[in-house]
mmCIF file of C-alpha atoms and ligand atoms in Angstrom:
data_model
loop_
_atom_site.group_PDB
_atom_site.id
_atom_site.type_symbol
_atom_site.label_atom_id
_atom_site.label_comp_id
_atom_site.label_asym_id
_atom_site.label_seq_id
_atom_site.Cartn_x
_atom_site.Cartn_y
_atom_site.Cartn_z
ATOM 1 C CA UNK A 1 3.336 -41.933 43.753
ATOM 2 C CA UNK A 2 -0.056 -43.587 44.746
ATOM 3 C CA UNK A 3 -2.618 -44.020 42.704
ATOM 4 C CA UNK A 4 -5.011 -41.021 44.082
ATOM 5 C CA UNK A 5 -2.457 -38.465 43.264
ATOM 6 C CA UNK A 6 -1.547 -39.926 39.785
ATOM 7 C CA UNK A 7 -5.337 -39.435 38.786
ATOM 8 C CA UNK A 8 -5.212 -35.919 40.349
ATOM 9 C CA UNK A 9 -2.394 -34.909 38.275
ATOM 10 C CA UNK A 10 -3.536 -36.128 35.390
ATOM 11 C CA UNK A 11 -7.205 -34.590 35.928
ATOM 12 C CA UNK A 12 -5.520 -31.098 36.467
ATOM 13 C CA UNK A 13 -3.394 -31.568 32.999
ATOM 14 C CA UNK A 14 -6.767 -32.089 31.192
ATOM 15 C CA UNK A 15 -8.614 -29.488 32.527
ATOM 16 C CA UNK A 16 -5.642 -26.936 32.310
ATOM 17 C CA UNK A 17 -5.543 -28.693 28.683
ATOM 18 C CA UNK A 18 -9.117 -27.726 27.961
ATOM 19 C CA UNK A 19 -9.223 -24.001 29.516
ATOM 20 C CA UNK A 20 -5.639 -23.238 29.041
ATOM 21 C CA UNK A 21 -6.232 -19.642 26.623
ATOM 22 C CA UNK A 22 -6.502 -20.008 22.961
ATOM 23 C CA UNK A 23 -3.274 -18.471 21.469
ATOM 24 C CA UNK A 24 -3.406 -14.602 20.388
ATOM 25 C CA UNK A 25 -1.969 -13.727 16.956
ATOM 26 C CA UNK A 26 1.015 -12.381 16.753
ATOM 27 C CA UNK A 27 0.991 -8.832 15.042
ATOM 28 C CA UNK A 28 4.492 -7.149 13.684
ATOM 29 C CA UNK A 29 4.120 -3.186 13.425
ATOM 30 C CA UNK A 30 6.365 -1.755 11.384
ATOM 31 C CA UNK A 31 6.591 1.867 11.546
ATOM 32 C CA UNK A 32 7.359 4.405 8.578
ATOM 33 C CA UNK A 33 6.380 7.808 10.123
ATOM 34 C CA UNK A 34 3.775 9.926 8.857
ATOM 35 C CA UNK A 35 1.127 12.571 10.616
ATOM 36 C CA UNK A 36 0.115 9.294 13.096
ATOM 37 C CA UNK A 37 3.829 9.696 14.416
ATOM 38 C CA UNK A 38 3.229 13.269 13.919
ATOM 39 C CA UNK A 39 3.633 15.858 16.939
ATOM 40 C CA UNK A 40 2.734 19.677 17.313
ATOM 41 C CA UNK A 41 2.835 22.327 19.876
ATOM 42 C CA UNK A 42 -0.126 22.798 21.097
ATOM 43 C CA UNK A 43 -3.149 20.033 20.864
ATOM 44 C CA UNK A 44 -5.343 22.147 18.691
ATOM 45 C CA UNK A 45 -2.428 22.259 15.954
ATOM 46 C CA UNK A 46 -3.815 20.073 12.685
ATOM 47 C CA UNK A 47 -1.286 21.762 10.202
ATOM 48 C CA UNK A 48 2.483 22.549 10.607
ATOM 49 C CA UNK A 49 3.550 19.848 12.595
ATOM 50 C CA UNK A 50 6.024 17.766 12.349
ATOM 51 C CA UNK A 51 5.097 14.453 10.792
ATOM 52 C CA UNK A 52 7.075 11.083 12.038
ATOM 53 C CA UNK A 53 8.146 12.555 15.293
ATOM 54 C CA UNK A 54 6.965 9.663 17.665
ATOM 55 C CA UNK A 55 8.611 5.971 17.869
ATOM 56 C CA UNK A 56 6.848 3.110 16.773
ATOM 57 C CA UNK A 57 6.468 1.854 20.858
ATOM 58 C CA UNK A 58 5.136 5.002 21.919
ATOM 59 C CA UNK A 59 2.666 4.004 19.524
ATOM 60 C CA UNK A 60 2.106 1.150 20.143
ATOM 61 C CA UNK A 61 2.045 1.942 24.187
ATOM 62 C CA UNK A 62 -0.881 4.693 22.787
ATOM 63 C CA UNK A 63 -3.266 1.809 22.572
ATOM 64 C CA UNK A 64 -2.991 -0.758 25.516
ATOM 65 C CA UNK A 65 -6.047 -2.207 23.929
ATOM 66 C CA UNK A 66 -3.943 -3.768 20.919
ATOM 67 C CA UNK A 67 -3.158 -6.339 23.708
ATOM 68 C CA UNK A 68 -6.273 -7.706 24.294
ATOM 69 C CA UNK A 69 -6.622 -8.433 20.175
ATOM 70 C CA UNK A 70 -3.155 -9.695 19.543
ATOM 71 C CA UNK A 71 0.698 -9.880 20.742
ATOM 72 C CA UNK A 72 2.333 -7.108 19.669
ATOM 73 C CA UNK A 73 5.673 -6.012 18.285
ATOM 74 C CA UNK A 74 7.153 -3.203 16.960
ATOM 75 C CA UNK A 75 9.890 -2.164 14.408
ATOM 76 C CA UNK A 76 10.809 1.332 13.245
ATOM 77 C CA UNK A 77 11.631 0.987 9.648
ATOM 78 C CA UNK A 78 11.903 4.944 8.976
ATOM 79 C CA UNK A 79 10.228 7.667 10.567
ATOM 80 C CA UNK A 80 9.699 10.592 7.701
ATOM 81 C CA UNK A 81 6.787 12.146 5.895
ATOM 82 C CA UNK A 82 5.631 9.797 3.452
ATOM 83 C CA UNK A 83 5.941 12.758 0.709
ATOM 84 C CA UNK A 84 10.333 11.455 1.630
ATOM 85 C CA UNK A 85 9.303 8.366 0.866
ATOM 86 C CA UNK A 86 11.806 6.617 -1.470
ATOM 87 C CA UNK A 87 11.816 3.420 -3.865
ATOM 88 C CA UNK A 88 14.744 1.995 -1.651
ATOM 89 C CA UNK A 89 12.712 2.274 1.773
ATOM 90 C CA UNK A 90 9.633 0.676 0.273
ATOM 91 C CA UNK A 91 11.653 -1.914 -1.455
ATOM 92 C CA UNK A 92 13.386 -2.377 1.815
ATOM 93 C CA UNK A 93 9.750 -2.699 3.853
ATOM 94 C CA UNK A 94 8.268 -5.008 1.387
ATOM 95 C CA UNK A 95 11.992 -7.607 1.860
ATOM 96 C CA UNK A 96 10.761 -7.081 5.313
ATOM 97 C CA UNK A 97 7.058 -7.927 5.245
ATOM 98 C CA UNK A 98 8.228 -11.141 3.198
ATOM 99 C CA UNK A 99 10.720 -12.210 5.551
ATOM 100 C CA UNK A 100 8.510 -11.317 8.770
ATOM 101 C CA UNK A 101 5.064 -13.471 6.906
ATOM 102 C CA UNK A 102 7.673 -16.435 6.013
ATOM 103 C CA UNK A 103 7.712 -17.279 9.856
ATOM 104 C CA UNK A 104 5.069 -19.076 11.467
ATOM 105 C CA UNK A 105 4.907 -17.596 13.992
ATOM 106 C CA UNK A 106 3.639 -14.362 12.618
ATOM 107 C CA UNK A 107 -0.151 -14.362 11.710
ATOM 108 C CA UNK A 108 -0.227 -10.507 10.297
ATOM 109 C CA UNK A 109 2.201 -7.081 9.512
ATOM 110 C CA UNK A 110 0.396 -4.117 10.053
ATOM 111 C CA UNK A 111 2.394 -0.794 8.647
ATOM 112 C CA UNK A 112 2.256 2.590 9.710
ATOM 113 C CA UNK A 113 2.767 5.444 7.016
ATOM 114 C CA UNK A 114 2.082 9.272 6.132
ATOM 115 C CA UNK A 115 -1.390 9.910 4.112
ATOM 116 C CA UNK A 116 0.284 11.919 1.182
ATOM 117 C CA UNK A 117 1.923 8.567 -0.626
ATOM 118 C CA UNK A 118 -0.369 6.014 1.397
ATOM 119 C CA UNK A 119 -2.345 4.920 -2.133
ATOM 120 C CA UNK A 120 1.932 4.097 -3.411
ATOM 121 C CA UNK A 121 3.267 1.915 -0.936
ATOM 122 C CA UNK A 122 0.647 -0.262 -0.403
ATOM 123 C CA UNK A 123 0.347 -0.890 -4.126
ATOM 124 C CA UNK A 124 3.503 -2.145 -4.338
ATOM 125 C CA UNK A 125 3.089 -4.827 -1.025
ATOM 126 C CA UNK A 126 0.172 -5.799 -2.927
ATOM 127 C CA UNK A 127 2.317 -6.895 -6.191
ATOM 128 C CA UNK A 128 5.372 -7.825 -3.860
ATOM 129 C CA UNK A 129 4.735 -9.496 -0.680
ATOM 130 C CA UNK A 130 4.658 -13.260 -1.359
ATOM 131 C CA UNK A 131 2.239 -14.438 1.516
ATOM 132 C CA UNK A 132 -1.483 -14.487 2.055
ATOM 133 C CA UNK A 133 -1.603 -13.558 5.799
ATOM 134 C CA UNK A 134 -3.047 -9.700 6.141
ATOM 135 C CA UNK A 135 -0.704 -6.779 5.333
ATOM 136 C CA UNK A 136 -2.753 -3.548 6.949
ATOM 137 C CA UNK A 137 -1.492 -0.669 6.264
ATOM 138 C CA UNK A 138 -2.509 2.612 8.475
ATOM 139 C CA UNK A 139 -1.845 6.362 9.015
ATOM 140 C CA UNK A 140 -4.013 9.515 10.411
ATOM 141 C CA UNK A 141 -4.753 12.825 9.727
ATOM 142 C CA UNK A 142 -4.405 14.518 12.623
ATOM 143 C CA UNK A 143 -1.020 14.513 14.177
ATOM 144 C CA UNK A 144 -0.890 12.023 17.868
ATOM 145 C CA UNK A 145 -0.684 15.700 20.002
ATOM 146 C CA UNK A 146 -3.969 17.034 18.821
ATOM 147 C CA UNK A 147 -7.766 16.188 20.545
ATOM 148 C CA UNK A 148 -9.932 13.571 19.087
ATOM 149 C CA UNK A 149 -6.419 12.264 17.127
ATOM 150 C CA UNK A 150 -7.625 9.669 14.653
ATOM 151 C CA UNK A 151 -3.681 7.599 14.640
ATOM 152 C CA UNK A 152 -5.003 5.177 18.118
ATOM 153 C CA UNK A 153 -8.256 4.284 16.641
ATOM 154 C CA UNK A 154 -6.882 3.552 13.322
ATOM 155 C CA UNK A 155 -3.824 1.509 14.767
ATOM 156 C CA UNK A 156 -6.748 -0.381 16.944
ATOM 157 C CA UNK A 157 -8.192 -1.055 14.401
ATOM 158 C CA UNK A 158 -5.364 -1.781 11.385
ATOM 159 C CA UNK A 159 -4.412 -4.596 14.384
ATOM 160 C CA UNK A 160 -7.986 -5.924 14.256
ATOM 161 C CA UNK A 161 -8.189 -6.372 11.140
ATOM 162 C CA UNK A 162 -4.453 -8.152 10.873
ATOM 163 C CA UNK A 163 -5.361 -10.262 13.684
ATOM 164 C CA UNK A 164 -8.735 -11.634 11.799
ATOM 165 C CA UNK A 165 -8.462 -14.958 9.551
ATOM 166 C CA UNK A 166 -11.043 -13.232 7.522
ATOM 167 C CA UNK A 167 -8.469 -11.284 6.311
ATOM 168 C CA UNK A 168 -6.145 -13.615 4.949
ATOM 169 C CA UNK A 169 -6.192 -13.606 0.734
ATOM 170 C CA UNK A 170 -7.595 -10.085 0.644
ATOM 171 C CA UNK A 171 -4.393 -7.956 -0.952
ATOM 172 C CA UNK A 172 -2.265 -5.528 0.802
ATOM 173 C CA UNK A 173 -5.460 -3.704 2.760
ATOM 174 C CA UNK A 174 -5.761 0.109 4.197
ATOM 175 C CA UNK A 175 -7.345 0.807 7.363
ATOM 176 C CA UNK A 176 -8.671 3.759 8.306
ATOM 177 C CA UNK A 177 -11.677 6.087 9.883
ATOM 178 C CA UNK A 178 -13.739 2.810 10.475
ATOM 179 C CA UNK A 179 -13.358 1.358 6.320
ATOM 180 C CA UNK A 180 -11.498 -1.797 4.930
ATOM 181 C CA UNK A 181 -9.674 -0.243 1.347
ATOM 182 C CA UNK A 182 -7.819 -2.208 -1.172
ATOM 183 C CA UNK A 183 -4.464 -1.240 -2.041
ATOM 184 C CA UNK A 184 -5.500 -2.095 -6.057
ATOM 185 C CA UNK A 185 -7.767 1.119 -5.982
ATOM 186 C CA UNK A 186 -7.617 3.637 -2.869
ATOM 187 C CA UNK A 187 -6.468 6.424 -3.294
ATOM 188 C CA UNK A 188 -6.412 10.129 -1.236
ATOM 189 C CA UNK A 189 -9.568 12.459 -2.378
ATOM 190 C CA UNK A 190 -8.961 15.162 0.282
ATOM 191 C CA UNK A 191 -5.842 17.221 1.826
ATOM 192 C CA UNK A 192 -7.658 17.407 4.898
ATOM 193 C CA UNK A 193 -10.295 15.345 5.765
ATOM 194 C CA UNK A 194 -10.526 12.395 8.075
ATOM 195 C CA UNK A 195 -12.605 10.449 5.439
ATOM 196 C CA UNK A 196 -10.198 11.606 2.807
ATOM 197 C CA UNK A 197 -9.333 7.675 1.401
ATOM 198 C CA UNK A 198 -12.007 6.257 -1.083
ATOM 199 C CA UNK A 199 -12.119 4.407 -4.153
ATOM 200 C CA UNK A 200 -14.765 6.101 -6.113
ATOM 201 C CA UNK A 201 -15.405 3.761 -8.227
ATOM 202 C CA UNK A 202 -15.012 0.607 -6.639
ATOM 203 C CA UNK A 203 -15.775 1.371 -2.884
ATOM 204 C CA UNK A 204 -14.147 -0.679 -0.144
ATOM 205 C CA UNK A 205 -13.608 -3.887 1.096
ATOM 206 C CA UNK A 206 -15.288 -3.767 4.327
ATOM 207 C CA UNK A 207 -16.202 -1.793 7.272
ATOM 208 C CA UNK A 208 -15.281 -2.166 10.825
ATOM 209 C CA UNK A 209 -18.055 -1.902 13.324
ATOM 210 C CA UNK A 210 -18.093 -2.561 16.990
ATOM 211 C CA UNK A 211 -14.317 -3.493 16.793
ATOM 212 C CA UNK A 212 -15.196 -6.126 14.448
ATOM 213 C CA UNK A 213 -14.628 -6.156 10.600
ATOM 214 C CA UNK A 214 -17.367 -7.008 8.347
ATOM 215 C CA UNK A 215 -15.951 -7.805 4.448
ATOM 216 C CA UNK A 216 -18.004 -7.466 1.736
ATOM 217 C CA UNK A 217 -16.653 -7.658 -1.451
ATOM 218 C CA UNK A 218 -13.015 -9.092 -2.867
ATOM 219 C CA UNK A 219 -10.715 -7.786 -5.113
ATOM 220 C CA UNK A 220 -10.577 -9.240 -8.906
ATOM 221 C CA UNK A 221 -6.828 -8.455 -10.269
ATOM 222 C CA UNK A 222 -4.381 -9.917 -9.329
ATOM 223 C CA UNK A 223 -2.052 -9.352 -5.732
ATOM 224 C CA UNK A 224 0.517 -10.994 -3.278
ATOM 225 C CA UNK A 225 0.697 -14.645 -3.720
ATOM 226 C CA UNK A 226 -0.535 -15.061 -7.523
ATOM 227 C CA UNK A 227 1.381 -12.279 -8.157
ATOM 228 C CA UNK A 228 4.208 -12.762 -10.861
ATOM 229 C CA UNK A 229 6.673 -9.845 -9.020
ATOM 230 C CA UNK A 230 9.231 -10.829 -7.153
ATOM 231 C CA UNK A 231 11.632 -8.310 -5.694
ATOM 232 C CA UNK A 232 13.030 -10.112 -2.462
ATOM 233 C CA UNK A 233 16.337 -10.264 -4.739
ATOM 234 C CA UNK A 234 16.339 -7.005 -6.496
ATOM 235 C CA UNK A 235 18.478 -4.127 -5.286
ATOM 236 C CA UNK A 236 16.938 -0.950 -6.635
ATOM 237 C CA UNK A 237 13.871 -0.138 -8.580
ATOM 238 C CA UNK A 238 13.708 1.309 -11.957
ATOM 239 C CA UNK A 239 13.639 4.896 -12.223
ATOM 240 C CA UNK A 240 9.704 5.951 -13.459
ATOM 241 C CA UNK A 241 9.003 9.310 -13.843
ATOM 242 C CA UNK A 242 5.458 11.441 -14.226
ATOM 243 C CA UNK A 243 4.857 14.290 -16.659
ATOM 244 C CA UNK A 244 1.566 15.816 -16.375
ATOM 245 C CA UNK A 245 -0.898 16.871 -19.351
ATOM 246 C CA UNK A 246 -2.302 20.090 -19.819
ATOM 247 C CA UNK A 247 -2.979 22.882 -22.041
ATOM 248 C CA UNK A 248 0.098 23.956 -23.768
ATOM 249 C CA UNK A 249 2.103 21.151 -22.121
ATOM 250 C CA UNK A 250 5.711 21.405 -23.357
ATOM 251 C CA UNK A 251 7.582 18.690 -25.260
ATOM 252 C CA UNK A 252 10.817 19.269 -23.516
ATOM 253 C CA UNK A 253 9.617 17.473 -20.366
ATOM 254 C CA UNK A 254 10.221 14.253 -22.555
ATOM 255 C CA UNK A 255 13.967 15.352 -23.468
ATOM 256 C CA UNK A 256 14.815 16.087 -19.733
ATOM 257 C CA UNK A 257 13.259 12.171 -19.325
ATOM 258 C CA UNK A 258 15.522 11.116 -22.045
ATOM 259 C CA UNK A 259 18.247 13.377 -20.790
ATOM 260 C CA UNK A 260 18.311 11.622 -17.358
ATOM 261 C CA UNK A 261 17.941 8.080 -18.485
ATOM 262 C CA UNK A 262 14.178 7.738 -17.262
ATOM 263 C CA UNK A 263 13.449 3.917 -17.480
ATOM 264 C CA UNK A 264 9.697 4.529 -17.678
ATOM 265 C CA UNK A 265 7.229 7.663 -18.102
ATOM 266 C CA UNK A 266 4.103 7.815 -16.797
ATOM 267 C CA UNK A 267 1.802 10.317 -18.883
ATOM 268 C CA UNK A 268 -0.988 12.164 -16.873
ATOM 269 C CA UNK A 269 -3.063 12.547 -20.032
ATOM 270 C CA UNK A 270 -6.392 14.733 -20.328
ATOM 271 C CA UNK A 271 -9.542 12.913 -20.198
ATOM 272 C CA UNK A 272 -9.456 9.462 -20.705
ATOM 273 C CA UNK A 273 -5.445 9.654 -21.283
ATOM 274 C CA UNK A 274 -5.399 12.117 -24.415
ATOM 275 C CA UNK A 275 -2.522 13.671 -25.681
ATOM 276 C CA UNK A 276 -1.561 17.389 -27.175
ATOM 277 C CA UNK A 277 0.309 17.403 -30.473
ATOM 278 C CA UNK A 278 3.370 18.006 -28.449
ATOM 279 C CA UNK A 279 3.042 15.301 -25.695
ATOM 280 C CA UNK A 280 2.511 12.995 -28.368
ATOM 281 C CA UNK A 281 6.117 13.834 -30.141
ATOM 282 C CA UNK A 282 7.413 13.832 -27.035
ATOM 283 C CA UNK A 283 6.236 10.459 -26.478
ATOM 284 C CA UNK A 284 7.183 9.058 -29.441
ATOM 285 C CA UNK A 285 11.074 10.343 -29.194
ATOM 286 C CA UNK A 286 10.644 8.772 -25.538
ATOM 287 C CA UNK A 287 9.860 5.708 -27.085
ATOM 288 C CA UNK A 288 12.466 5.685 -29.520
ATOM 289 C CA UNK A 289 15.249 6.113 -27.149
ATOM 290 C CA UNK A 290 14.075 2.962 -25.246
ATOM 291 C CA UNK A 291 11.547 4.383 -22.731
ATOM 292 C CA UNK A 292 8.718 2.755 -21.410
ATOM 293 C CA UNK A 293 5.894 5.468 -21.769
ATOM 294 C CA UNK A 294 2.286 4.441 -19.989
ATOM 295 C CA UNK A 295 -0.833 6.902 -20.698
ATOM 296 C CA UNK A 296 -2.851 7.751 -17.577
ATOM 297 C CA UNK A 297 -6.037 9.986 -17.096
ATOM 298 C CA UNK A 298 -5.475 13.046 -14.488
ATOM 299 C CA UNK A 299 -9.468 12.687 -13.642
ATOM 300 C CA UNK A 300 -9.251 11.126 -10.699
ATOM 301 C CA UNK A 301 -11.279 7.812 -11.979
ATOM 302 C CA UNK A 302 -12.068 5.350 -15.238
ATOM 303 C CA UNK A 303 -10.460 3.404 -17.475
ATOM 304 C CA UNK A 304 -7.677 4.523 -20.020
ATOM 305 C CA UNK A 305 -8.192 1.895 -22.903
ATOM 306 C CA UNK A 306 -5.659 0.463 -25.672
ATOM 307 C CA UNK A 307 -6.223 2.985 -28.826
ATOM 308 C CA UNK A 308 -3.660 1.957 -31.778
ATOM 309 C CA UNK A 309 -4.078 5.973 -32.888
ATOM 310 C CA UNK A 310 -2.251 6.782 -29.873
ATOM 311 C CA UNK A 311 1.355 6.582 -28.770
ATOM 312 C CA UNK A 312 2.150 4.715 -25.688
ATOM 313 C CA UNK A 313 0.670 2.016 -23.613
ATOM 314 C CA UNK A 314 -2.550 2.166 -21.197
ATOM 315 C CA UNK A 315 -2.452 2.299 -17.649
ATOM 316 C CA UNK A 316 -6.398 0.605 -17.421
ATOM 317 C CA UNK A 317 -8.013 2.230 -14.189
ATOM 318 C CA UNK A 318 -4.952 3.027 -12.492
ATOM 319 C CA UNK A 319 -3.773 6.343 -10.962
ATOM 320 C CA UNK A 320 -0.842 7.745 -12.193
ATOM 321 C CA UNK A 321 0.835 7.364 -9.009
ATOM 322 C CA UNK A 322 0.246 3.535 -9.072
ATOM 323 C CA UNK A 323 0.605 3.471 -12.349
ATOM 324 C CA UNK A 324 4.532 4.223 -11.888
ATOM 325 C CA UNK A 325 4.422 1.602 -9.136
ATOM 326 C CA UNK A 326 3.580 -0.968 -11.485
ATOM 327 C CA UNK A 327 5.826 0.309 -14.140
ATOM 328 C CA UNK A 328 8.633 0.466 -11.890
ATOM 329 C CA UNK A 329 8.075 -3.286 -10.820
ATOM 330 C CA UNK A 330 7.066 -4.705 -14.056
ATOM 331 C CA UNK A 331 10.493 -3.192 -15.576
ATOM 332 C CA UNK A 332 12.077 -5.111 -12.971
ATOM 333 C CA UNK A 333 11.609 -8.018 -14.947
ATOM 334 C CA UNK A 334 10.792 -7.617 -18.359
ATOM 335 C CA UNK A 335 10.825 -4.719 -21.181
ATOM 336 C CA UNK A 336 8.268 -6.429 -23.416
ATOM 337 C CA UNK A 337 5.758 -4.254 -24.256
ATOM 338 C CA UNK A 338 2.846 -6.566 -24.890
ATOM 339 C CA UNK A 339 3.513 -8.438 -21.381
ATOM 340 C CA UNK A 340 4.107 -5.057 -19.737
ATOM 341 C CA UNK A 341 0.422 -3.471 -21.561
ATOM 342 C CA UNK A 342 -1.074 -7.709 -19.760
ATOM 343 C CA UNK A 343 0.859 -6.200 -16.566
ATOM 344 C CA UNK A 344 -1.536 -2.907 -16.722
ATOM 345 C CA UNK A 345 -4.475 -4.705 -17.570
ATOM 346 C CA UNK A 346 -4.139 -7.315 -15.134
ATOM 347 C CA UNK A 347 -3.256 -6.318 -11.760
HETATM 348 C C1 SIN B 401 2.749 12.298 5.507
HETATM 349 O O1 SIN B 401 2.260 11.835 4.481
HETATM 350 O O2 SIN B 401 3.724 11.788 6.069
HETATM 351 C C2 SIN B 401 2.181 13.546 6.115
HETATM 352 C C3 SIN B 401 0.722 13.623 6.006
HETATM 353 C C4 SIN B 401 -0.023 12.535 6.720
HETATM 354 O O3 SIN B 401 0.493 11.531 7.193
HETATM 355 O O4 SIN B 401 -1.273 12.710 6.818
#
């Protein structure tokens, strides 16, 4: 070759070097179901439908814009209402999310899933997955048939967020209607509403404006990678059930526990986690026979604290619903009570 087209090939190898496109991150969706997947008869239909009718590539095909953000992929993992959901499909999800984040060459998982159990399974990614590269999860309220759907917009924007390194270290995160929530505290405030996911005491994460996320604040207790949990061996989870307090609550809710080998109760308690004279036996005879009993407050917010009057251990300012997430995970690996009462306190 002479010397004149040597140094032209070589110029053109630099300069495709130097403009060649900077590599997009590479975003696994992995689809659950839920009222984003949801479909109804006519477009003006916002109750009644049928939730996790839609595959996870229609969705994806929904929003061509995910493509100029990231490289896409999609994997149906179930399609159901989240109120189906089951400790084996999110144990299943979260083996996933682990294996998928070992790879290099995945930068982010973003997860589709129903509103009714969406403050559940992202608690437990956020005490399971072993990786600090951005879980999202995402859902809507209004089902992919009707006008003004919220599910594209949210899955635009759940891919966003995945696809920022901003992201990375954050916790298992919830996008939705434009706001950055942490899986540690959100929680669903309204059966209808498109702003229905807050964290009333602790607010969220960030905001997403312009197609661009703006964080703000980071969680304290501990998630993912420091976690201690490690389920990517375990086969099932504990079995964690919730009785509710209430005037005139019944003690034989605690011998139908005991009756059907409960590993773990979760009490709804009054206030900030009291008890009636009954719940309290009932707690204690749950105790006796081995059961892991956790007092939580059915106000919606605060702190339940330690009180040695009181039966039971203290679920701090978790919901009940999380609350049996983190029993069910602590008792994966230990029955102390002291490190399981750290457990509550600390994540
Ligand atoms: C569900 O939780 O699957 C149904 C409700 C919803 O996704 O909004």
């Amino acid at each position: 070759m002479k010397f004149t087209s040597l140094l032209a090939a070589a110029l053109l190898a630099l300069t495709s070097c130097a403009f060649a496109a900077p590599q997009q991150p590479h975003i696994v969706i992995l689809a659950t179901g839920g009222t984003i997947a949801g479909s109804a008869a006519s477009n003006t239909q916002t109750i009644g439908y049928k939730a996790g009718a839609i595959g996870v590539q229609a969705l994806i095909d929904a929003v061509p814009e995910v493509k100029s953000i990231a490289r896409v992929d999609g994997e149906q993992i179930a399609n159901i209402g989240s109120n189906d959901m089951t400790s084996d499909i999110i144990l299943t999800l979260s083996k996933r999310v682990n294996a998928l984040l070992a790879r290099d060459d995945v930068d982010g998982v973003v997860i589709t899933h129903g509103t009714d159990t969406l403050d559940e399974t992202p608690y437990f990614l956020n005490l399971t997955v072993k990786s600090d590269k951005p879980v999202v999860f995402t859902g809507a309220m209004r089902p992919a048939t009707a006008i003004s759907a919220d599910g594209p917009m949210n899955l635009l924007e759940a891919v966003t967020v995945a696809a920022d390194p901003n992201a990375r270290g954050r916790g298992v995160m919830l996008v939705m209607n434009d706001r950055i929530g942490a899986a540690r505290f959100i929680t669903k405030t309204n059966a209808t509403t498109l702003d229905t996911f807050k964290a009333p005491e602790q607010g969220y994460l960030g905001v997403i404006v312009g197609g661009k996320p703006h964080f703000e604040t980071r969680v304290e207790k501990i998630h993912t990678l420091r976690s201690v949990f490690d389920v990517r061996d375990v086969n099932s989870l504990p079995k964690v059930v919730i009785i509710y307090g209430y005037q005139d609550d019944p003690e034989y809710m605690y011998d139908a526990a005991i009756a059907h080998h409960a590993d773990g109760i979760i009490y709804v308690g009054t206030g900030g986690g009291s008890t009636s004279v009954r719940s309290e036996a009932g707690i204690k005879k749950a105790e006796q026979a081995g059961i892991v009993v956790v007092r939580a407050s059915r106000t919606g917010s605060g702190v339940v604290a330690p009180d040695d009057n009181m039966p039971g251990l203290v679920a701090d300012s978790l919901n009940p619903a999380k609350a049996r997430i983190l029993l069910m995970t602590a008792l994966t690996q230990t029955h102390d009570r002291a490190l399981i009462q750290d457990y509550f306190q600390n994540y």
